[in-house]
DNA sequence: GCTTCGCATGGAACCGCTTCAATAACGGTG
DNA sequence: CACCGTTATTGAAGCGGTTCCATGCGAAGC
């Protein structure tokens, strides 16, 4: 009878009919659990994400979910906002038959965790994070930072501030640090002396970013452009600028990072990274690992690009830095919509 | 040995030690699957959501997830963006031992689906949706619509437009329709004649909303305020207004619905509903149902309230509607930040 | 010192499916 | 019509726990 359920070819049509009929009459519902146990594969993978509510995380998650779905895996979701949650979920992973593998998203695991997972032999794949020996899908955040800074530099800006979030001590996000590094390199490459006062770190929230922005704008020599470490923070920067009475992009250029949905909606200039695709790719790669295949580039790097929308514009008031009458810059890309 | 794992009291300390030691030496990892099978409870529930990327959905999801987590349930996530996905996930649910129950979020199930689930005896709970005989957690969207409209009316607006999304034929969202109904009632209650041209429906996206807004603003007699059926759409309205060269709230008041995170960030006035709490409550109630308890109010209604931020303000140009000298309204609540 | 009671432990049965080996039915052929 | 090679079906043995029952052992009571 198991044969008819699993569409085995070695069953006569007559019997199939008969069995199906009985199944229907008995209201028989097979137990997935039992099937999975005896088959030895739980058909389940874990998706581990930090701060589920962040749009960039959700986009990645959605990407991963869609391919797992179509590959027939159940996706159990683990959200970690505190170290103990990480601990718990990771522990659940190491239990045999808990999940067949895991996609770890935007979570930098510590040595201890990695060792545990390795010794438990859990198929693993990382997205927006890396670890030795684990297939990962990333972007070059340093380059991303450079791209953002260069975009602003190309528009004539010189006093370019950076607003980011402090590295989380427990769940070590390091992308902000790398983006900052890229920004620094770009400035250095153009021979611009870096003013430490223009670099502000706070909590990863747009209200924190707004506060930092107000601080920046109160500086005796305020920035003409701000690079925010994420779009979420860039939205805060926008709010901060408005609160300070500045107009974007007229008085201040702002560029974010990620290209989340609302960035497009609000016309935020940003550094785009393929969020959804990163999740999808991670999931695909995990499936490969589970099947025992060898994933090709251990470290897969996705492309990055500046999307100039309407929050960045060429520096219009050279008085601030040099001379010249007011002349509206060319920037201001087409707004979204239509 | 099962006893020591399950912390049974009937085991001597010495034996416990010995067993634990052996377990450690053998690198023994218990199989969750086997445990669950023999125990007869999968310890897993399904979270079914539509359009995972919508912020309101994510907030609810996060709420549900957090309580399931602390209750020791694995949450398998099902995202449905198309009817066939719904079908698949629902079907998986009816399989025995697939999941112990499900929290259905913002998804209006059809009669057929409900019947199937009922006959399969799957413990069910709905959030932001309802069905006869199923415990649900909702808000009164009609009243929400009324609240939004009244807020604008109280500010002196009379030409109030509505921007919303068309009901999805497959996954029947009906909240927009109800919010619209509430809006209509409020207007009717004040004896305001309703102009059908001021009601625009499109896709649920902020770009669509932006387009609708531009149409509205090109009207010979454009609205002075717009009520958007969701914050996402309100953001689009904001963008549309900006594209049309209008300033918010000076030239146009905008109110949204949901109070998603970015609403607070951007100072969007909105009708707040407890998103995260709704998910959490749904999860709690599901746990109760699973435990065989009777959930108290079958239909649990969560509170709603207007949050006036900086996108709504009293009508300043009375010429447009009636009389009165210009007097800046009280509105314009403190901006976010700090 | 021997029985009685109770708690700790070892063992069997079972959860519900898959799988594989063994048996039965089948169709074709000499 | 008997025989043989296939193919279909049935049955038993796991998968890896949990649970329940029976046995063993130690402490308490007589």
XYZ file of C-alpha atoms (C1' of nucleotides) in Angstrom:
736
model
C 0.000 0.000 0.000
C 2.989 2.131 0.549
C 3.632 1.545 -3.130
C 0.472 3.154 -4.294
C 1.084 6.206 -2.178
C 4.569 6.576 -3.512
C 3.501 6.019 -7.092
C 5.625 2.955 -7.467
C 5.440 1.577 -11.006
C 5.157 -2.026 -9.812
C 1.508 -2.020 -9.083
C -1.318 -3.173 -11.212
C -3.952 -0.683 -12.149
C -6.705 -2.778 -10.626
C -4.995 -3.005 -7.264
C -4.231 0.676 -7.312
C -7.894 1.434 -7.740
C -8.863 -0.919 -5.015
C -6.322 0.455 -2.574
C -7.156 4.047 -3.339
C -10.773 3.292 -2.754
C -10.116 1.763 0.631
C -7.871 4.639 1.568
C -10.645 7.017 0.793
C -13.229 5.006 2.655
C -11.109 4.737 5.762
C -10.254 8.422 5.657
C -6.728 7.233 5.882
C -4.088 9.922 6.299
C -0.472 8.850 6.218
C 1.820 10.062 8.960
C 4.614 12.194 7.658
C 6.568 11.639 10.783
C 6.629 7.900 10.460
C 7.500 8.161 6.806
C 10.349 10.457 7.533
C 11.654 8.410 10.349
C 11.740 5.201 8.437
C 13.069 6.904 5.366
C 15.753 8.454 7.496
C 15.412 11.948 6.165
C 13.368 14.555 7.942
C 12.809 16.571 4.782
C 13.167 19.649 6.860
C 15.709 22.392 6.917
C 16.180 25.194 9.308
C 16.321 28.825 8.332
C 18.162 30.825 10.899
C 17.865 34.579 10.771
C 18.595 37.451 13.085
C 16.062 40.174 13.658
C 13.343 38.848 11.487
C 11.749 42.216 11.151
C 14.582 43.768 9.196
C 13.525 44.097 5.615
C 16.810 42.878 4.198
C 16.555 39.728 6.260
C 12.998 39.124 5.193
C 13.915 39.465 1.560
C 16.640 36.881 1.903
C 14.326 34.648 3.852
C 11.663 34.860 1.214
C 14.172 33.892 -1.437
C 15.368 30.880 0.496
C 11.864 29.851 1.373
C 10.668 29.860 -2.180
C 13.282 27.408 -3.372
C 13.010 25.130 -0.353
C 9.353 25.090 -0.986
C 9.686 24.013 -4.532
C 12.288 21.435 -3.558
C 9.786 19.926 -1.187
C 11.475 20.804 2.045
C 9.710 22.012 5.107
C 11.376 25.129 6.361
C 11.455 25.639 10.040
C 12.156 29.184 10.931
C 14.392 30.335 13.731
C 14.541 33.955 14.636
C 17.360 35.032 16.865
C 17.380 38.356 18.597
C 19.356 37.291 21.628
C 22.324 35.002 22.197
C 20.352 32.396 24.077
C 18.003 31.960 21.169
C 20.960 31.321 18.926
C 22.169 28.763 21.396
C 18.845 26.998 21.494
C 18.316 26.862 17.788
C 21.809 25.732 17.092
C 21.432 23.075 19.686
C 18.241 21.877 18.088
C 20.152 21.660 14.858
C 22.797 19.373 16.239
C 20.146 16.923 17.388
C 19.915 14.157 14.860
C 16.898 14.198 12.616
C 16.002 17.653 13.787
C 16.635 19.178 10.432
C 18.522 17.993 7.453
C 20.521 21.145 7.221
C 20.418 24.844 7.755
C 20.684 28.112 5.946
C 22.264 30.618 8.254
C 21.415 34.133 7.216
C 23.315 37.246 8.236
C 24.576 35.583 11.366
C 28.243 35.374 12.113
C 28.756 32.242 14.160
C 31.472 31.919 16.738
C 34.194 29.283 16.711
C 32.458 27.231 19.341
C 29.192 27.084 17.460
C 30.894 26.192 14.262
C 32.810 23.425 15.936
C 29.632 21.987 17.383
C 27.863 22.058 14.076
C 30.812 20.561 12.322
C 31.087 17.727 14.774
C 27.384 17.092 14.473
C 27.840 16.955 10.735
C 24.959 19.260 9.931
C 24.878 20.359 6.307
C 25.343 24.077 6.446
C 25.259 27.035 4.164
C 25.659 30.673 4.979
C 24.192 33.740 3.391
C 25.653 37.137 4.100
C 28.114 35.585 6.484
C 31.042 33.287 6.214
C 32.946 30.577 7.943
C 35.855 28.413 6.886
C 34.730 25.251 5.190
C 31.124 26.363 4.869
C 29.669 27.312 1.496
C 28.654 30.899 1.651
C 26.929 33.461 -0.485
C 28.101 36.995 0.114
C 28.756 40.341 -1.412
C 31.936 42.306 -1.098
C 30.880 44.791 1.518
C 34.173 46.600 1.387
C 33.656 47.243 -2.255
C 30.082 48.217 -1.530
C 31.293 50.862 0.863
C 33.707 52.081 -1.734
C 30.993 52.231 -4.367
C 28.782 54.323 -2.156
C 31.539 56.711 -1.267
C 32.680 56.988 -4.842
C 29.188 57.781 -5.982
C 29.110 60.701 -3.592
C 32.646 61.733 -4.452
C 31.789 61.709 -8.117
C 28.946 64.077 -7.362
C 31.455 66.482 -5.924
C 30.936 65.816 -2.260
C 33.919 66.001 0.029
C 32.541 66.122 3.514
C 30.897 62.749 3.510
C 29.678 61.318 6.774
C 29.066 57.716 7.689
C 26.153 56.601 9.832
C 26.125 52.991 10.920
C 25.342 50.563 13.652
C 27.732 49.384 16.256
C 28.824 45.798 15.907
C 26.598 43.612 17.999
C 28.796 41.952 20.621
C 26.890 38.694 20.655
C 25.707 38.151 17.144
C 28.659 39.607 15.389
C 27.518 41.482 12.359
C 30.525 42.739 10.649
C 29.117 44.106 7.436
C 28.892 47.632 8.773
C 32.533 47.575 9.666
C 33.428 46.391 6.214
C 31.261 48.966 4.526
C 32.915 51.593 6.633
C 36.288 50.275 5.629
C 35.365 50.519 1.972
C 34.198 54.066 2.480
C 37.471 54.945 4.153
C 39.487 53.468 1.365
C 37.561 55.394 -1.234
C 38.145 58.643 0.600
C 41.777 57.830 1.104
C 42.180 56.985 -2.553
C 41.028 60.473 -3.410
C 43.362 61.940 -0.871
C 40.594 63.215 1.354
C 41.520 63.638 4.944
C 39.130 61.762 7.141
C 37.382 63.561 9.890
C 36.574 61.097 12.696
C 33.708 63.337 13.770
C 31.947 62.426 10.550
C 31.715 58.792 11.506
C 28.886 57.970 13.836
C 27.778 54.617 15.094
C 24.690 53.803 17.090
C 21.990 51.199 17.397
C 20.644 49.634 14.227
C 17.424 51.534 14.033
C 16.318 54.417 12.006
C 15.538 56.528 15.023
C 19.091 56.093 16.233
C 20.300 57.013 12.784
C 18.095 60.089 12.842
C 19.631 61.187 16.107
C 23.145 60.672 14.807
C 22.238 62.650 11.743
C 21.050 65.581 13.777
C 24.330 65.513 15.628
C 26.214 65.518 12.368
C 24.232 68.403 10.998
C 24.901 70.491 14.067
C 28.618 70.187 13.486
C 30.390 73.460 12.733
C 31.361 71.993 9.427
C 28.460 69.669 8.617
C 28.650 67.002 5.941
C 27.109 67.573 2.521
C 26.437 63.891 2.099
C 25.822 60.913 4.299
C 26.403 57.275 3.606
C 24.253 55.059 5.795
C 25.289 51.488 6.433
C 21.854 50.187 5.549
C 18.693 51.441 3.956
C 16.878 51.264 7.246
C 19.405 53.599 8.706
C 19.290 55.745 5.612
C 15.587 56.256 6.209
C 16.516 57.486 9.647
C 19.040 59.823 8.128
C 16.339 61.166 5.872
C 14.096 61.742 8.860
C 16.934 63.366 10.778
C 17.629 65.700 7.909
C 14.016 66.701 7.719
C 13.888 67.334 11.435
C 16.934 69.536 11.041
C 15.148 71.451 8.343
C 17.353 70.297 5.507
C 16.073 69.227 2.168
C 17.274 66.106 0.476
C 18.947 66.083 -1.955
C 19.180 69.871 -2.227
C 20.953 70.425 1.042
C 22.135 66.943 1.760
C 22.756 63.839 -0.279
C 21.977 60.482 1.261
C 22.863 57.020 0.090
C 21.919 53.775 1.736
C 22.803 50.150 1.313
C 20.803 47.015 0.440
C 18.098 48.304 -1.826
C 15.207 47.070 0.228
C 11.747 47.499 -1.145
C 10.998 50.792 0.499
C 14.227 52.241 -0.873
C 12.778 52.021 -4.332
C 9.457 53.314 -3.096
C 10.966 56.346 -1.511
C 13.488 57.048 -4.198
C 16.410 56.396 -1.931
C 19.754 56.148 -3.676
C 21.497 53.049 -2.503
C 23.968 50.276 -3.095
C 22.005 47.354 -4.344
C 22.721 43.825 -3.381
C 20.582 40.925 -4.569
C 18.818 40.121 -1.339
C 16.188 37.718 -2.462
C 18.569 36.024 -4.841
C 21.090 35.531 -2.082
C 18.566 33.594 -0.060
C 17.493 31.574 -3.046
C 21.044 30.759 -3.921
C 21.822 29.756 -0.374
C 18.874 27.406 -0.354
C 19.894 25.878 -3.658
C 23.351 25.328 -2.406
C 22.086 23.758 0.757
C 20.043 21.318 -1.250
C 23.174 20.414 -3.157
C 25.107 19.865 0.049
C 22.314 17.689 1.384
C 22.361 15.624 -1.762
C 26.026 15.134 -1.085
C 27.161 17.149 -4.043
C 30.142 19.378 -3.869
C 29.145 23.017 -4.217
C 31.208 24.758 -6.810
C 32.461 28.084 -5.609
C 32.800 27.611 -1.902
C 32.485 31.319 -1.563
C 29.966 32.717 -3.977
C 30.058 36.424 -4.470
C 27.012 38.263 -5.736
C 27.238 41.508 -7.661
C 26.813 44.947 -6.215
C 25.841 48.191 -7.854
C 24.924 51.751 -7.125
C 21.325 52.672 -7.794
C 21.147 56.428 -8.063
C 17.673 57.637 -7.213
C 16.546 60.932 -5.880
C 18.395 61.348 -2.628
C 21.799 62.007 -4.095
C 22.715 64.926 -6.265
C 25.769 66.830 -7.327
C 26.959 69.326 -4.791
C 25.173 72.530 -5.689
C 26.515 75.100 -3.292
C 30.247 75.332 -3.795
C 30.304 78.289 -1.382
C 30.458 75.777 1.328
C 33.613 74.411 -0.086
C 34.778 77.031 -2.608
C 33.019 79.586 -4.837
C 30.332 79.863 -7.588
C 26.645 80.777 -7.837
C 23.871 78.360 -7.097
C 23.227 76.070 -9.980
C 20.986 73.077 -9.687
C 22.979 69.945 -10.269
C 22.064 67.407 -12.911
C 21.458 64.466 -10.602
C 17.915 63.889 -9.402
C 17.181 60.701 -11.191
C 13.708 59.832 -12.281
C 11.434 59.162 -9.348
C 9.950 55.720 -8.908
C 6.520 54.812 -10.126
C 5.196 54.260 -13.598
C 18.024 5.697 29.344
C 15.054 7.452 27.931
C 14.366 8.325 31.516
C 17.499 10.268 32.059
C 17.012 12.257 28.882
C 13.541 13.183 29.916
C 14.533 14.070 33.430
C 12.324 11.437 34.928
C 12.385 11.618 38.736
C 12.615 7.840 39.106
C 16.295 7.507 38.465
C 19.098 7.297 40.936
C 21.729 9.973 40.808
C 24.499 7.429 40.311
C 22.824 5.864 37.298
C 22.098 9.248 35.861
C 25.762 10.121 36.027
C 26.771 6.855 34.458
C 24.285 7.143 31.620
C 25.149 10.751 30.940
C 28.772 9.799 30.768
C 28.159 7.026 28.257
C 25.963 9.314 26.208
C 28.768 11.777 26.058
C 31.362 9.162 25.183
C 29.268 7.693 22.413
C 28.483 11.124 21.008
C 24.940 9.984 21.158
C 22.396 12.320 19.668
C 18.767 11.468 20.112
C 16.534 11.519 17.056
C 13.804 14.069 17.366
C 11.831 12.351 14.694
C 11.697 9.043 16.497
C 10.829 10.728 19.740
C 8.034 12.613 18.152
C 6.680 9.644 16.341
C 6.513 7.461 19.361
C 5.248 10.247 21.524
C 2.601 10.927 18.939
C 3.040 14.657 18.795
C 5.138 16.324 16.134
C 5.830 19.375 18.282
C 5.531 21.429 15.163
C 3.078 23.993 14.036
C 2.670 25.693 10.727
C 2.653 29.417 10.233
C 0.855 30.306 7.072
C 1.270 33.805 5.740
C 0.595 35.561 2.476
C 3.206 37.787 0.903
C 5.906 37.320 3.423
C 7.621 40.513 2.444
C 4.852 42.766 3.649
C 5.930 44.443 6.825
C 2.630 43.964 8.584
C 2.758 40.262 7.906
C 6.308 40.015 9.136
C 5.423 41.764 12.354
C 2.621 39.327 13.022
C 4.828 36.445 12.097
C 7.533 37.580 14.470
C 5.026 37.802 17.272
C 3.716 34.312 16.661
C 7.181 32.915 16.261
C 8.395 34.265 19.539
C 5.734 32.561 21.570
C 5.901 29.284 19.684
C 9.559 29.378 20.313
C 9.214 29.768 24.010
C 6.526 27.102 24.074
C 8.971 24.705 22.518
C 7.288 24.326 19.175
C 9.078 24.198 15.890
C 7.499 26.628 13.511
C 7.408 25.677 9.918
C 6.808 28.625 7.709
C 4.585 28.642 4.678
C 4.547 31.643 2.423
C 1.747 31.849 -0.059
C 1.798 34.222 -2.942
C -0.233 32.136 -5.318
C -3.279 29.878 -4.985
C -1.384 26.691 -5.698
C 0.966 27.348 -2.827
C -1.995 27.711 -0.533
C -3.285 24.446 -1.813
C -0.012 22.686 -1.196
C 0.517 23.981 2.262
C -3.001 23.306 3.329
C -2.717 19.839 1.982
C 0.448 19.267 3.950
C -1.455 20.365 6.990
C -4.180 17.817 6.590
C -1.627 15.040 6.510
C -1.481 13.466 9.919
C 1.562 14.282 11.983
C 2.566 16.964 9.558
C 2.032 19.703 12.052
C 0.120 19.812 15.241
C -1.767 22.892 14.214
C -1.557 26.083 12.275
C -1.724 29.796 12.680
C -3.242 31.260 9.568
C -2.283 34.866 9.160
C -4.091 37.401 7.000
C -5.419 34.688 4.764
C -9.103 34.305 4.129
C -9.734 30.638 3.463
C -12.471 29.395 1.230
C -15.268 27.070 2.259
C -13.612 24.113 0.628
C -10.350 24.619 2.430
C -12.039 25.101 5.736
C -14.055 21.948 5.265
C -10.930 19.976 4.498
C -9.144 21.270 7.523
C -12.099 20.667 9.711
C -12.497 17.120 8.564
C -8.808 16.532 9.099
C -9.234 17.878 12.584
C -6.276 20.210 12.426
C -6.147 22.631 15.340
C -6.505 26.011 13.765
C -6.319 29.619 14.711
C -6.608 32.684 12.535
C -5.047 36.080 12.816
C -6.402 38.973 10.833
C -8.924 36.687 9.233
C -11.921 34.749 10.368
C -13.915 31.653 9.813
C -16.882 30.154 11.630
C -15.834 27.869 14.439
C -12.211 28.904 14.296
C -10.703 31.042 17.036
C -9.551 34.263 15.505
C -7.772 37.393 16.480
C -8.804 40.455 14.566
C -9.354 44.155 14.651
C -12.475 45.932 13.578
C -11.352 47.178 10.212
C -14.581 48.992 9.607
C -14.047 50.972 12.731
C -10.429 51.489 11.720
C -11.554 53.026 8.488
C -13.936 55.218 10.379
C -11.219 56.309 12.778
C -8.944 57.307 9.955
C -11.645 59.257 8.188
C -12.773 60.927 11.380
C -9.244 61.995 12.148
C -9.092 63.757 8.832
C -12.576 65.152 9.192
C -11.710 66.513 12.596
C -8.814 68.310 11.002
C -11.252 70.064 8.758
C -10.751 68.031 5.621
C -13.726 67.413 3.429
C -12.357 66.121 0.175
C -10.819 62.952 1.494
C -9.664 60.365 -0.978
C -9.176 56.667 -0.443
C -6.304 54.737 -1.982
C -6.386 50.990 -1.595
C -5.678 47.667 -3.179
C -8.116 45.644 -5.137
C -9.343 42.517 -3.419
C -7.221 39.595 -4.477
C -9.496 37.135 -6.260
C -7.672 34.040 -5.041
C -6.497 34.864 -1.573
C -9.388 36.951 -0.507
C -8.175 39.843 1.521
C -11.121 41.742 2.602
C -9.623 44.189 5.031
C -9.299 46.911 2.436
C -12.941 46.642 1.610
C -13.871 46.920 5.236
C -11.634 49.873 5.825
C -13.199 51.537 2.853
C -16.606 50.802 4.262
C -15.652 52.421 7.553
C -14.393 55.450 5.719
C -17.655 55.717 3.844
C -19.684 55.493 6.963
C -17.706 58.221 8.635
C -18.201 60.506 5.696
C -21.864 59.689 5.501
C -22.261 60.331 9.211
C -21.004 63.831 8.675
C -23.272 64.294 5.771
C -20.519 64.541 3.231
C -21.433 63.547 -0.244
C -19.117 60.930 -1.568
C -17.324 61.461 -4.780
C -16.593 58.099 -6.435
C -13.664 59.678 -8.251
C -11.923 60.013 -4.930
C -11.805 56.286 -4.411
C -9.001 54.537 -6.212
C -7.996 50.930 -6.088
C -4.934 49.313 -7.573
C -2.311 46.721 -6.832
C -1.029 46.435 -3.308
C 2.258 48.191 -3.826
C 3.455 51.581 -3.057
C 4.300 52.353 -6.657
C 0.737 51.590 -7.632
C -0.433 53.805 -4.815
C 1.855 56.561 -6.030
C 0.338 56.365 -9.466
C -3.178 56.493 -8.101
C -2.202 59.468 -6.024
C -0.931 61.368 -9.013
C -4.218 60.687 -10.737
C -6.089 61.996 -7.742
C -4.015 65.129 -7.559
C -4.623 65.895 -11.199
C -8.346 65.961 -10.567
C -10.023 69.332 -11.136
C -11.004 69.277 -7.513
C -8.195 67.362 -5.865
C -8.469 65.914 -2.367
C -6.899 67.694 0.570
C -6.334 64.448 2.376
C -5.813 60.840 1.491
C -6.511 57.753 3.517
C -4.435 54.804 2.368
C -5.583 51.288 3.137
C -2.172 50.328 4.470
C 1.019 52.017 5.481
C 2.816 50.524 2.545
C 0.369 52.188 0.274
C 0.556 55.365 2.311
C 4.257 55.492 1.576
C 3.367 55.331 -2.055
C 0.909 58.143 -1.579
C 3.655 60.184 0.011
C 5.911 59.506 -2.935
C 3.123 60.345 -5.356
C 2.493 63.610 -3.611
C 6.121 64.521 -3.770
C 6.259 63.687 -7.437
C 3.295 65.944 -7.958
C 5.136 68.706 -6.180
C 2.905 68.801 -3.162
C 4.179 69.041 0.349
C 2.900 66.838 3.113
C 1.209 67.817 5.338
C 1.102 71.430 4.138
C -0.664 70.736 0.886
C -1.947 67.273 1.568
C -2.642 65.188 4.628
C -1.968 61.488 4.495
C -2.970 58.768 6.885
C -2.122 55.099 6.616
C -3.131 51.945 8.398
C -1.217 49.345 10.424
C 1.531 51.336 12.035
C 4.369 49.311 10.643
C 7.861 50.139 11.770
C 8.694 52.519 9.002
C 5.532 54.482 9.666
C 6.991 55.569 12.967
C 10.325 56.197 11.343
C 8.897 58.413 8.696
C 6.429 60.169 10.916
C 3.471 58.784 9.047
C 0.131 59.320 10.723
C -1.701 56.066 10.813
C -4.261 53.815 12.400
C -2.369 51.544 14.709
C -3.224 47.940 15.166
C -1.166 45.674 17.400
C 0.549 43.621 14.727
C 3.127 41.780 16.724
C 0.710 41.206 19.555
C -1.850 39.761 17.189
C 0.611 37.110 16.093
C 1.639 36.378 19.630
C -1.931 36.070 20.741
C -2.754 33.796 17.845
C 0.116 31.539 18.772
C -0.929 31.448 22.387
C -4.424 30.554 21.445
C -3.223 27.841 19.139
C -1.233 26.319 21.963
C -4.361 26.316 24.038
C -6.341 24.624 21.307
C -3.627 22.022 20.934
C -3.703 21.345 24.634
C -7.378 20.723 24.196
C -8.457 23.777 26.111
C -11.361 25.871 25.095
C -10.260 29.311 23.991
C -12.200 32.011 25.690
C -13.409 34.613 23.281
C -13.768 32.745 20.053
C -13.361 36.011 18.288
C -10.780 38.165 19.973
C -10.764 41.781 18.976
C -7.667 43.855 19.459
C -7.780 47.611 19.980
C -7.247 50.181 17.306
C -6.181 53.774 17.573
C -5.143 56.739 15.530
C -1.524 57.743 15.829
C -1.228 61.298 14.652
C 2.259 62.010 13.435
C 3.492 64.495 10.957
C 1.650 63.678 7.766
C -1.728 64.934 8.850
C -2.556 68.481 9.774
C -5.543 70.760 9.980
C -6.681 72.134 6.686
C -4.925 75.471 6.328
C -6.572 76.874 3.233
C -10.252 77.228 4.066
C -10.911 78.829 0.701
C -10.869 75.371 -0.696
C -13.783 74.162 1.328
C -15.548 76.979 3.106
C -14.690 79.911 5.368
C -12.469 80.802 8.308
C -9.095 82.466 8.652
C -5.915 80.514 8.385
C -5.061 79.001 11.636
C -2.442 76.338 11.915
C -4.105 73.286 13.347
C -2.907 71.571 16.452
C -1.843 68.460 14.638
C 1.778 67.983 13.689
C 2.753 65.771 16.558
C 6.329 65.537 17.642
C 8.476 63.895 15.025
C 10.047 60.535 15.794
C 13.564 60.255 17.045
C 15.175 60.759 20.398
C 16.512 -12.889 60.057
C 12.699 -12.989 56.937
C 8.806 -10.826 54.695
C 6.796 -6.743 52.589
C 6.671 -2.761 50.160
C 8.537 0.477 46.868
C 11.625 2.347 43.861
C 14.998 1.681 40.233
C 16.079 -0.810 36.155
C 15.878 -3.899 32.156
C 12.988 -5.600 28.457
C 9.096 -5.922 25.264
C 5.670 -3.845 22.630
C 4.470 -0.200 19.840
C 4.343 4.502 17.080
C 3.414 4.129 11.459
C 5.862 4.058 7.793
C 9.710 2.040 4.236
C 12.187 -1.613 2.394
C 13.632 -5.885 1.177
C 13.072 -10.729 0.863
C 9.949 -14.307 0.006
C 5.893 -15.902 -2.106
C 2.166 -15.849 -5.410
C 0.186 -14.784 -9.781
C 0.757 -14.138 -14.478
C 1.704 -14.527 -19.380
C 4.257 -16.697 -22.802
C 6.429 -20.731 -24.754
C 7.881 -25.548 -26.071
C -0.491 -28.551 -20.254
C 3.647 -28.195 -17.740
C 7.387 -25.064 -17.099
C 9.962 -20.805 -16.715
C 10.892 -16.001 -16.360
C 8.658 -11.847 -14.868
C 5.976 -8.978 -12.341
C 2.637 -8.184 -8.418
C 1.696 -8.917 -3.602
C 2.315 -10.132 0.975
C 5.023 -10.308 5.285
C 8.568 -9.299 8.362
C 12.271 -6.530 9.860
C 13.832 -2.238 10.834
C 13.924 3.275 11.778
C 14.854 5.153 17.048
C 12.608 6.479 20.362
C 8.620 6.111 24.418
C 5.922 3.673 27.584
C 4.329 0.165 30.285
C 5.138 -4.043 32.743
C 7.776 -7.141 35.263
C 11.672 -8.147 37.694
C 15.552 -7.081 40.995
C 17.155 -4.935 44.693
C 17.372 -2.307 49.039
C 15.196 -0.477 53.041
C 11.795 -0.781 56.455
C 8.777 -3.596 59.521
C 7.771 -7.710 62.261
